[in-house]
Coordinates of C-alpha atoms in Angstrom, one line a residue:
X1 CA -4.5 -4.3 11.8
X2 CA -3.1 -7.9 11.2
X3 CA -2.7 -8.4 7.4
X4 CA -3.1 -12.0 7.2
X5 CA -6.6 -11.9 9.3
X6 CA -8.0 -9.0 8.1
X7 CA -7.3 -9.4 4.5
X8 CA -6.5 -6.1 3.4
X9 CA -3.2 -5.4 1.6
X10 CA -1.0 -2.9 -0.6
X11 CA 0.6 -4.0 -3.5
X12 CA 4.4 -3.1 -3.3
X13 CA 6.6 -0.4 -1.8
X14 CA 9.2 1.2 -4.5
X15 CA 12.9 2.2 -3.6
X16 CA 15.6 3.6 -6.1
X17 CA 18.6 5.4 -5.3
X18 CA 21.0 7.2 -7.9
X19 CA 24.8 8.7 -7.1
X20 CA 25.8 6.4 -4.0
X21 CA 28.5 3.6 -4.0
X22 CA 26.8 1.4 -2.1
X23 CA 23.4 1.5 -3.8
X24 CA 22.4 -2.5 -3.0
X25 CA 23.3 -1.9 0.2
X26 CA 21.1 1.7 0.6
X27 CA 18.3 0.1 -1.2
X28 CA 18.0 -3.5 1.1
X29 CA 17.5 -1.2 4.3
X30 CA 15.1 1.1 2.6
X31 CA 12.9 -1.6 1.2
X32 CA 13.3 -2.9 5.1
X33 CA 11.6 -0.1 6.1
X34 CA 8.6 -0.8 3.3
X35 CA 8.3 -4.3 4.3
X36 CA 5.1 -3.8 5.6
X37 CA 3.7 -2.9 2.7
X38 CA 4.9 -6.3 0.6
X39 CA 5.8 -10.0 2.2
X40 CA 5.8 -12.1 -0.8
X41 CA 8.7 -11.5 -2.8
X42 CA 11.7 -8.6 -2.6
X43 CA 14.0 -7.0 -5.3
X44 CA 17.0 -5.5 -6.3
X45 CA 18.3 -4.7 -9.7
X46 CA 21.7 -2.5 -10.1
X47 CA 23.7 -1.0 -12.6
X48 CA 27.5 -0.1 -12.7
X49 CA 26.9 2.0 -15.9
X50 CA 28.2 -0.8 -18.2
X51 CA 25.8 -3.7 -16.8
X52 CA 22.6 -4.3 -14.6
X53 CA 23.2 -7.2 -11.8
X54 CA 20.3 -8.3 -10.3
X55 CA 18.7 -10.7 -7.5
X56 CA 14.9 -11.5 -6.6
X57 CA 13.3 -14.0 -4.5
X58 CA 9.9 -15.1 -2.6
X59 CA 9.8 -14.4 0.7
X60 CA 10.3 -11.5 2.9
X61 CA 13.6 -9.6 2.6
X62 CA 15.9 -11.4 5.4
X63 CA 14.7 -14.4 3.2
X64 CA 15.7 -13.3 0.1
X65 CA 19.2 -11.8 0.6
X66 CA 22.6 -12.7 1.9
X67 CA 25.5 -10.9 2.2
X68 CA 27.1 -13.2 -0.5
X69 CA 24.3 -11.4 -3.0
X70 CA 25.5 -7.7 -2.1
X71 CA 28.7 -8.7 -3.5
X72 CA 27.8 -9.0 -7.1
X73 CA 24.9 -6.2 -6.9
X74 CA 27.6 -3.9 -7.6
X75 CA 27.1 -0.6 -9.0
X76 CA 25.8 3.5 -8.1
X77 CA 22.3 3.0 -9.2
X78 CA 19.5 0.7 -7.9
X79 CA 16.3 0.4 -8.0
X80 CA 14.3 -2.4 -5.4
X81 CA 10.7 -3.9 -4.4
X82 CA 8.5 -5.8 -1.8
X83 CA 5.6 -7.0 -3.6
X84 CA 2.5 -8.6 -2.0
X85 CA 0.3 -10.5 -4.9
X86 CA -2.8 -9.0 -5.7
X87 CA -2.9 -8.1 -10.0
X88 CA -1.7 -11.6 -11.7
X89 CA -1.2 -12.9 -8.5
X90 CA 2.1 -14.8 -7.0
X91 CA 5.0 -16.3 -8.0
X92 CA 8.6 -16.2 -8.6
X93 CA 7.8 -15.0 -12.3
X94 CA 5.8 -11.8 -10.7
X95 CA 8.2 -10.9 -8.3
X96 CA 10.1 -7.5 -9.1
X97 CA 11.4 -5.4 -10.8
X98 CA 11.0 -7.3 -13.7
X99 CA 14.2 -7.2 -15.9
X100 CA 14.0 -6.8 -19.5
X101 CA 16.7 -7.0 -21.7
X102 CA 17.2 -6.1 -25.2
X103 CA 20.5 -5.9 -27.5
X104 CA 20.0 -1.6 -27.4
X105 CA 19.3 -0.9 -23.8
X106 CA 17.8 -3.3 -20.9
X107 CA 15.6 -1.7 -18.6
X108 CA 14.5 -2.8 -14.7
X109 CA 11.1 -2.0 -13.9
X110 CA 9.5 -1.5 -10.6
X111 CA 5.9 -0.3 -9.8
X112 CA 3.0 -0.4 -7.3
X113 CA -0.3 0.2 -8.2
X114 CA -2.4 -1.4 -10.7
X115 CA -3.4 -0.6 -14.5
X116 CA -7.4 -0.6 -14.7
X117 CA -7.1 -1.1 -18.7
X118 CA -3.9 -3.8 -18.7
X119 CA -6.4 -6.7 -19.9
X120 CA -7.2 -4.8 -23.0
X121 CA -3.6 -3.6 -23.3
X122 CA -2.4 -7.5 -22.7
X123 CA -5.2 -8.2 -25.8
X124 CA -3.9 -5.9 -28.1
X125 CA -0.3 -6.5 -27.6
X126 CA -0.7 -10.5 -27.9
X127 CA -2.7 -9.6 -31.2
X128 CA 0.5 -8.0 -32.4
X129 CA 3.0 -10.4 -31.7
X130 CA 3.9 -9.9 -27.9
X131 CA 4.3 -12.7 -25.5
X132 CA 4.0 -12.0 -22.2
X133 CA 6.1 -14.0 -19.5
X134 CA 4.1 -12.8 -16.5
X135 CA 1.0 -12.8 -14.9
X136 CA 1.6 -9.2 -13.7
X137 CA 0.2 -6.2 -15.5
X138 CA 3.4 -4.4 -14.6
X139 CA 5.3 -5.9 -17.7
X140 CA 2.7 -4.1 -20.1
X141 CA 4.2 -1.4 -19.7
X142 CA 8.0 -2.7 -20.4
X143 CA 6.4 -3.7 -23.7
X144 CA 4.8 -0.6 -25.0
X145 CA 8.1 0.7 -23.9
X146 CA 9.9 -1.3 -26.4
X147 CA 6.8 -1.2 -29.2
X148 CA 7.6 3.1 -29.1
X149 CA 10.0 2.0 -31.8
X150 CA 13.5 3.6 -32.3
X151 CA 13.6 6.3 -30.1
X152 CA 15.2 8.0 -26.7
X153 CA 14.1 5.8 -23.4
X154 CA 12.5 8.9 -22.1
X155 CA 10.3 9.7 -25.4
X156 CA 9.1 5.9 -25.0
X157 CA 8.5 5.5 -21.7
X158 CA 6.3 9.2 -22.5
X159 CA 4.6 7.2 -25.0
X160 CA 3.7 4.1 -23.2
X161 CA 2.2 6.6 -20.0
X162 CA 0.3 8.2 -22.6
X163 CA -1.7 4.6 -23.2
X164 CA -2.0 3.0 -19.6
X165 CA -4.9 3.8 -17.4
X166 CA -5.2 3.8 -13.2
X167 CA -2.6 4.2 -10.6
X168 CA 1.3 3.8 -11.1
X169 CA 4.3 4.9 -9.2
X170 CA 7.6 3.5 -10.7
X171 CA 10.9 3.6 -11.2
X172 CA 12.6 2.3 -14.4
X173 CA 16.8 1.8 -14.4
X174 CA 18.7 1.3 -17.3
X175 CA 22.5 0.8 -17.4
X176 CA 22.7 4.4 -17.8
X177 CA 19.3 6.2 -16.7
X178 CA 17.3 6.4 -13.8
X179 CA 13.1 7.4 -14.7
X180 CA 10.3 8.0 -12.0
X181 CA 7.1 8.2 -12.9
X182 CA 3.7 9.0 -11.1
X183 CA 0.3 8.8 -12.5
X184 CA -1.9 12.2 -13.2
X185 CA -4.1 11.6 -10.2
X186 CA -1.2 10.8 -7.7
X187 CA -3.2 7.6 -6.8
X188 CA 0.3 6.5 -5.1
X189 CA 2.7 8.2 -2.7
X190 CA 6.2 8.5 -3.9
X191 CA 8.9 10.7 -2.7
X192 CA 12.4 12.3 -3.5
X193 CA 14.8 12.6 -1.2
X194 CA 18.9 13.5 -1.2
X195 CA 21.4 11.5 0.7
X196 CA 24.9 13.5 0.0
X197 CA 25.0 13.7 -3.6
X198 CA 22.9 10.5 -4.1
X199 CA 19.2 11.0 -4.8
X200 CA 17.1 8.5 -3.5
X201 CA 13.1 7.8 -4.0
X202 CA 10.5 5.7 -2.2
X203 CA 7.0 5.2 -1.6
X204 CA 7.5 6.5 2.0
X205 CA 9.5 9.0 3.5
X206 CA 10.2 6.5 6.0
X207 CA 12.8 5.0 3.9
X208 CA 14.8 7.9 4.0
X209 CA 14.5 7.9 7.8
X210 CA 16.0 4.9 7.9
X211 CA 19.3 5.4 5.9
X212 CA 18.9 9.3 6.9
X213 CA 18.2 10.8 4.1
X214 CA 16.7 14.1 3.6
X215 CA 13.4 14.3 2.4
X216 CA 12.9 16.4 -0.5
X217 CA 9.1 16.9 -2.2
X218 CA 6.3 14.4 -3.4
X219 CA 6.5 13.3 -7.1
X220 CA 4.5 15.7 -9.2
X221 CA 1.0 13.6 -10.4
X222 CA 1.7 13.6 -14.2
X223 CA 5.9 14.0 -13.2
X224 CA 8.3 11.9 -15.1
X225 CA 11.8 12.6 -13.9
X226 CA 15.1 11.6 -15.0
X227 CA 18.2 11.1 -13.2
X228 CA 21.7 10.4 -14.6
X229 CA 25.2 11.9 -15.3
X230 CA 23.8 14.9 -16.4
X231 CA 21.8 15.4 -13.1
X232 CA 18.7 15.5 -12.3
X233 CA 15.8 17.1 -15.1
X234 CA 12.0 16.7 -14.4
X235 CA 9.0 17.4 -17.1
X236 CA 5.1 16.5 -17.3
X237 CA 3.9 13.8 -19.1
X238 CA 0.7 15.0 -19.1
X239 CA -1.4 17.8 -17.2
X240 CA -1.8 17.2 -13.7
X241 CA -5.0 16.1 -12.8
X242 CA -7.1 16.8 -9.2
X243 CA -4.9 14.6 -6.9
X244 CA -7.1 11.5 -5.5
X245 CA -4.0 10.1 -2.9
X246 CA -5.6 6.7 -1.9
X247 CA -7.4 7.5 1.6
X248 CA -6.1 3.9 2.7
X249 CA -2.7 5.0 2.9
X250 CA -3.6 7.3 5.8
X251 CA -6.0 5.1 7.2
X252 CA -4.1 2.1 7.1
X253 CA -1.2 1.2 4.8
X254 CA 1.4 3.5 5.6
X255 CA 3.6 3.4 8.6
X256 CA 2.9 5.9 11.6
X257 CA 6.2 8.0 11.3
X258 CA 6.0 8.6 7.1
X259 CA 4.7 12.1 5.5
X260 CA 1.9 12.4 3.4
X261 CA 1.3 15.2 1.2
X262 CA 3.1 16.9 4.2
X263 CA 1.0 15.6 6.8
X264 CA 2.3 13.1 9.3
X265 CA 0.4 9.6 8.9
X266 CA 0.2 9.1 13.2
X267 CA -1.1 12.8 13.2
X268 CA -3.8 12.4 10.5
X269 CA -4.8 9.0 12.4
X270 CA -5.3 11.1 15.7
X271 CA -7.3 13.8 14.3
X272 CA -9.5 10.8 12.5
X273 CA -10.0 9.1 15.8
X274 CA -11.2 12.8 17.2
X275 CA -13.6 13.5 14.6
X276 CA -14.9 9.5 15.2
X277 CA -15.5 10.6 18.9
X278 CA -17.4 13.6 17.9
X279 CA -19.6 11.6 15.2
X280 CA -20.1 8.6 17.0
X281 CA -19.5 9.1 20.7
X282 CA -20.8 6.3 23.4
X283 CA -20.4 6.2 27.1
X284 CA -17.4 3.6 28.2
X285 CA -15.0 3.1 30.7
X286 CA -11.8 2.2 28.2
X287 CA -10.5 2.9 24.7
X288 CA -8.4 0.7 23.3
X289 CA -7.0 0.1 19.8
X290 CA -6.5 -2.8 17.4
X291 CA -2.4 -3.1 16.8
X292 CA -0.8 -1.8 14.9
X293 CA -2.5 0.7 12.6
X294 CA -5.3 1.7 14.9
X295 CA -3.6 2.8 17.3
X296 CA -3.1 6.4 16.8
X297 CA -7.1 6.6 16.5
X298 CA -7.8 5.1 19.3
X299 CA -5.6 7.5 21.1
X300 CA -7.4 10.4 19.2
X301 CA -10.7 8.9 20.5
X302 CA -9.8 8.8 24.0
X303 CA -8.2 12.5 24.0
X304 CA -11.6 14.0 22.6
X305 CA -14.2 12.1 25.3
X306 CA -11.6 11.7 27.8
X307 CA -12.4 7.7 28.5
X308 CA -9.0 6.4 29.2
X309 CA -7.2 4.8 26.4
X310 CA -5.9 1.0 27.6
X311 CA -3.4 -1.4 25.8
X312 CA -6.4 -3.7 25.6
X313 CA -5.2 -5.9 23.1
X314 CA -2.0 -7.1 22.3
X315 CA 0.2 -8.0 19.5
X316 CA 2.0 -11.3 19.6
X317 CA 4.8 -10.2 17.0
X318 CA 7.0 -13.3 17.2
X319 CA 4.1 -15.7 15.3
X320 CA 4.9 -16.6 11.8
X321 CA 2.6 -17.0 9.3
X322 CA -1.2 -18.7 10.0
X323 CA -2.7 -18.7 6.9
X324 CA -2.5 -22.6 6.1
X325 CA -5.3 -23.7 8.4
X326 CA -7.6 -26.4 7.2
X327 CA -10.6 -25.5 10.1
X328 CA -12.7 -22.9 11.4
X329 CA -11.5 -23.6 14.3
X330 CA -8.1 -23.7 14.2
X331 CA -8.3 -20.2 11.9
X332 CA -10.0 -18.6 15.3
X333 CA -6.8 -20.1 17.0
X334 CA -4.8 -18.4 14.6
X335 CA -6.5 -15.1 15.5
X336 CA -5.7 -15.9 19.2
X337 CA -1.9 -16.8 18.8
X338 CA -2.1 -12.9 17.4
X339 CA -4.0 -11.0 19.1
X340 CA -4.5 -11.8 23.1
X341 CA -6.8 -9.4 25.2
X342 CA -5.6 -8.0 28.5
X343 CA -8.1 -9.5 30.8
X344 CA -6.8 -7.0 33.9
X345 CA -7.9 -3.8 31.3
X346 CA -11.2 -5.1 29.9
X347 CA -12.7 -6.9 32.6
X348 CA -16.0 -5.6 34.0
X349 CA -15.6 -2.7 31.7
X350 CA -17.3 -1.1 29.0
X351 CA -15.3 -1.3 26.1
X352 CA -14.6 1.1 22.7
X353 CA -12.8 -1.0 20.3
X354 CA -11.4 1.3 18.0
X355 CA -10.5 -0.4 14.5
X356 CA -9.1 1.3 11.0
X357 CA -11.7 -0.6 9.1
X358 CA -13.5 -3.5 8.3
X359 CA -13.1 -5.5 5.1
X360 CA -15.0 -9.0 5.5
X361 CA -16.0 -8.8 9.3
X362 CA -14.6 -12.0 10.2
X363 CA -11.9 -10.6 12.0
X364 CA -13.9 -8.0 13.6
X365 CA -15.9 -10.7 15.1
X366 CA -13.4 -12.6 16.4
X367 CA -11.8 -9.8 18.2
X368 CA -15.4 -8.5 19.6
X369 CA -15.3 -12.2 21.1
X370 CA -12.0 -12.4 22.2
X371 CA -12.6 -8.9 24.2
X372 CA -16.0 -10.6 26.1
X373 CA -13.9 -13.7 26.9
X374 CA -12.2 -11.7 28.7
X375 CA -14.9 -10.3 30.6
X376 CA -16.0 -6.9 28.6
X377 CA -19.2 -5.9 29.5
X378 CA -19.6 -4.2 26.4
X379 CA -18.0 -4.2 23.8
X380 CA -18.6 -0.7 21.1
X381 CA -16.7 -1.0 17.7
X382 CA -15.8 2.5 16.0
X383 CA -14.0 2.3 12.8
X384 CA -12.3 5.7 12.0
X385 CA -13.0 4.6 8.2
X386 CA -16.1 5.3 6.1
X387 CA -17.8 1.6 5.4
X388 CA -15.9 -0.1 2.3
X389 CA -18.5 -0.8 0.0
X390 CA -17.0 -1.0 -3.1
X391 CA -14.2 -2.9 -4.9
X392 CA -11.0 -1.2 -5.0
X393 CA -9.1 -1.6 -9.2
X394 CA -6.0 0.7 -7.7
X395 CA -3.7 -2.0 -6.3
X396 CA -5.5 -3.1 -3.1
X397 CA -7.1 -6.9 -2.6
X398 CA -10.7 -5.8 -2.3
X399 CA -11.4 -6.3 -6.2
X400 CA -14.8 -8.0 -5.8
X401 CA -18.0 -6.5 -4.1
X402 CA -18.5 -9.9 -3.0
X403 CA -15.8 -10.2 -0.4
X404 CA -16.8 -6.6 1.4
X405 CA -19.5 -6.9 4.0
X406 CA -20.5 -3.3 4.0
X407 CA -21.3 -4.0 0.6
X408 CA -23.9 -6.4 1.2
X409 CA -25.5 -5.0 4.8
X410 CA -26.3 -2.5 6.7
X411 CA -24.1 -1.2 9.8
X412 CA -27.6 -2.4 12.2
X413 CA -26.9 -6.3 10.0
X414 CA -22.9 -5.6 10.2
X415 CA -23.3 -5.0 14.1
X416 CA -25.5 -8.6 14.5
X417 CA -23.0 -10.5 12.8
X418 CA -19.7 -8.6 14.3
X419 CA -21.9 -9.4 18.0
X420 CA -20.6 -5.6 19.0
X421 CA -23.1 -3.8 21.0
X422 CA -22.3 -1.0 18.8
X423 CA -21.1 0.1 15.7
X424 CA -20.1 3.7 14.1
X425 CA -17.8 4.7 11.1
X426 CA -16.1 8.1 10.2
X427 CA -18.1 9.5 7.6
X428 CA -16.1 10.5 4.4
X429 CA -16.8 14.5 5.0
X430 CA -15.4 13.8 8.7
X431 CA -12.3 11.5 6.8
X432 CA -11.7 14.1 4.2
X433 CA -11.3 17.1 7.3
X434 CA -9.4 15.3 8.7
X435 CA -6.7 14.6 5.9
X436 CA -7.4 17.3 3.1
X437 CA -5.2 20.2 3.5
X438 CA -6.8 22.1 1.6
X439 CA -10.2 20.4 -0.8
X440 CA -10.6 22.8 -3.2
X441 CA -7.2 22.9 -4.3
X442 CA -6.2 20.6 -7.6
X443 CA -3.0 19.8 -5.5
X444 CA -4.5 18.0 -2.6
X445 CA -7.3 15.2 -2.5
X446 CA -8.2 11.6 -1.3
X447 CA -9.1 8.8 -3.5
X448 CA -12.6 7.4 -1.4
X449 CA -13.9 5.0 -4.3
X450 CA -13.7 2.2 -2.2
X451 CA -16.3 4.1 0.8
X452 CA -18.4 6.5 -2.2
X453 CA -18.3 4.2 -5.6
X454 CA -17.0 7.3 -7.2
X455 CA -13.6 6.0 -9.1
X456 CA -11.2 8.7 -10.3
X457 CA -10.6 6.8 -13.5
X458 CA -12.4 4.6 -15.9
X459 CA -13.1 1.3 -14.8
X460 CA -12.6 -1.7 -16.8
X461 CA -14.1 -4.9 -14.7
X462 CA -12.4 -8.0 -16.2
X463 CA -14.6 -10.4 -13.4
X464 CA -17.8 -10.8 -12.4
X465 CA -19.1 -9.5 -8.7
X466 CA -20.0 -12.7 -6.2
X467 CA -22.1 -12.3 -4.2
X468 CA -21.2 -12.0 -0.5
X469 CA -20.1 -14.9 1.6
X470 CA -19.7 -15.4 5.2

């Protein structure tokens, strides 16, 4: 759905690239294609094996760089970022990678996920001696880097993994090295791909579509990998653990055409949106989907009770930014300048509104209303999502109870307040099918925490729990 209504967003996307001549240039149009996943700020470090050059701004990527910049991001090695603020928030300051330099080796660090013990960490390190220039908990691990003491880059950074806590997927270039890292559990995607000679690693495989590049494997959970002139070596950090791949990332985050654990995203949304239809069918006379990441469920739904699916709803993708607006009512009108309904489709009919989720319900209700004003007769939500109910600590913006309305009502009080005439979820058994290769396997696995309460790691709550608010 629409990020800025619905209030649901990744952290980051990750690109680096080793071996290519035009590394700044490779990078740029492979964090394009991660854009989605970060609009805040955008990154890109490089290194010509004697010094790193690098260039970071606010803004989405077209914002950020020129073609003036690409001419001093010189070098074969590069490593970029799109961030969207959720851990220590926004900011020029927080905007990576974060560059970190040091008269031995500097080091450019990018990550996506979030540390679910960094507050401690950031404790104990400012009890030793450390001050920290960010908000962000990605620079802890820069400085347990450097606190390993006199040793190689890749014994430190082996060190500092063997202290942090929750879900990371990063790259780290020096002038000389290129290290990627993925937590035990896998709570991130990241991939390796080849591009001639070059190798080149992302947080989707559809990066590599996009400068066509040949997708290689996943990142091991518990892989640290380094790439420089002596080619490419891999080891574990630590054991693997049972892979927990955030569920979000098929239901929602990732684009349509990336690979997941070798299933296609647009694929595992279809075969969501069937099992929804078989847990939660209803008698309509149209299907049709919330752009953009609903979509493919939708079409699932229709293809397994064979009500038609209709372009319903549609996308106004030429609006900028609506967030800054000081009433009720003109927020609604922001939600209208988005999303219009197709008054030819919906009228007189019976209407499944198929969604990916619902975080706060305000969005939800909205749409439900738009859909009548245009003359549904009946409007039935189905989410091909469990009901979030609990915060996520992983590097999604759900980090309070408070802000989730499954978390404070039942689906009979979440229908009321949505005004649907009826609401079903996917239930996480039906979710799992439908994007679990194979569940008994330590290889493959979802992380559902935010739908069961049942976090993969330890938990360290730094804030209190709100209650919820409409």
């Amino acid at each position: 759905m629409l990020a800025e209504i619905k209030g649901l967003n990744e952290e980051c996307g990750v690109f680096a690239i080793w071996g290519h001549e035009k590394a700044a240039e490779m990078t740029y149009y492979g964090l394009h294609a991660l854009q989605h996943r970060g609009q805040e700020g955008a990154g890109i470090v490089t290194t010509d094996g004697d010094k790193m050059h690098v260039h970071r701004g606010v803004g989405l990527i077209n914002d950020v760089f020129s073609e003036d910049e690409f001419d001093r991001l010189t070098g074969h090695a590069a490593v970029g970022h799109v961030r969207y603020a959720t851990q220590g928030g926004g900011g020029f300051e927080n905007v990576q990678p974060l560059v970190f330099r040091s008269q031995t080796k500097s080091m450019a660090l990018a990550h996506n996920g979030n540390l679910v013990n960094a507050h401690a960490l950031k404790n104990q390190l400012e009890a030793q001696g450390s001050i920290l220039q960010t908000t962000s908990d990605t620079e802890v691990i820069a400085h347990l880097i450097k606190r390993s003491g006199n040793v190689s880059m890749e014994d430190a950074i082996t060190s500092a993994l063997s202290m942090i806590k929750g879900a990371y997927a990063f790259s780290i270039l020096t002038e000389d090295q290129l290290f990627i890292g993925l937590d035990p559990r896998g709570l991130r995607p990241l991939s390796i791909g080849r591009l001639g000679d070059a190798y080149v690693v992302a947080s989707e495989t559809c990066a590599f579509d996009l400068i066509g590049a040949t997708y290689e494997r996943e990142v091991r959970p518990g892989e640290l990998i380094v790439i420089d002139k002596d080619g490419f070596r891999t080891k574990q950090f630590t054991s693997p653990l049972k892979r927990t791949l955030c569920s979000m990332e098929y239901v929602y985050f990732s684009r349509p055409d990336s690979d997941l654990d070798g299933l296609n995203v647009h694929a595992s949304r279809k075969t969501m949106g069937k099992q929804l239809a078989k847990e939660e069918p209803v008698e309509a006379d149209v299907v049709t989907g919330v752009p953009d990441s609903s979509i493919s469920a939708a079409i699932g739904f229709s293809e397994a009770t064979g009500i038609p699916y209709e372009l319903g709803l549609i996308k106004n993708r030429y609006v900028g930014r609506t967030f800054i607006q000081p009433s009720q009512e003109l927020r609604e009108q922001g939600v209208k300048m988005k999303l219009s309904a197709v008054r030819g489709i919906v009228d007189g009919k019976r209407v499944v509104m198929v969604d990916d989720s619902i975080v706060r319900g305000t969005t939800s209700k909205r749409i439900v209303r738009l859909l009548k004003e245009a003359g549904a007769t009946e409007v039935h939500v189905r989410i091909a999502s469990p009901p979030i109910q609990n915060p996520c600590y992983y590097g999604i913006d759900t980090s309070t109870k408070g802000e989730l309305i499954a978390g404070n009502y039942s689906i009979e009080e979440m229908r009321e307040i949505i005004g649907a005439d009826s609401l079903g979820f996917l239930t996480t058994k039906g979710l799992e099918d439908s994007i679990v290769k194979d569940a008994e396997s330590v290889e493959h696995g979802v992380c559902q925490a935010c739908f069961t309460g049942n976090y993969p790691t330890e938990i360290y709550p730094d804030t209190e729990i709100p209650a919820y608010k409409e």
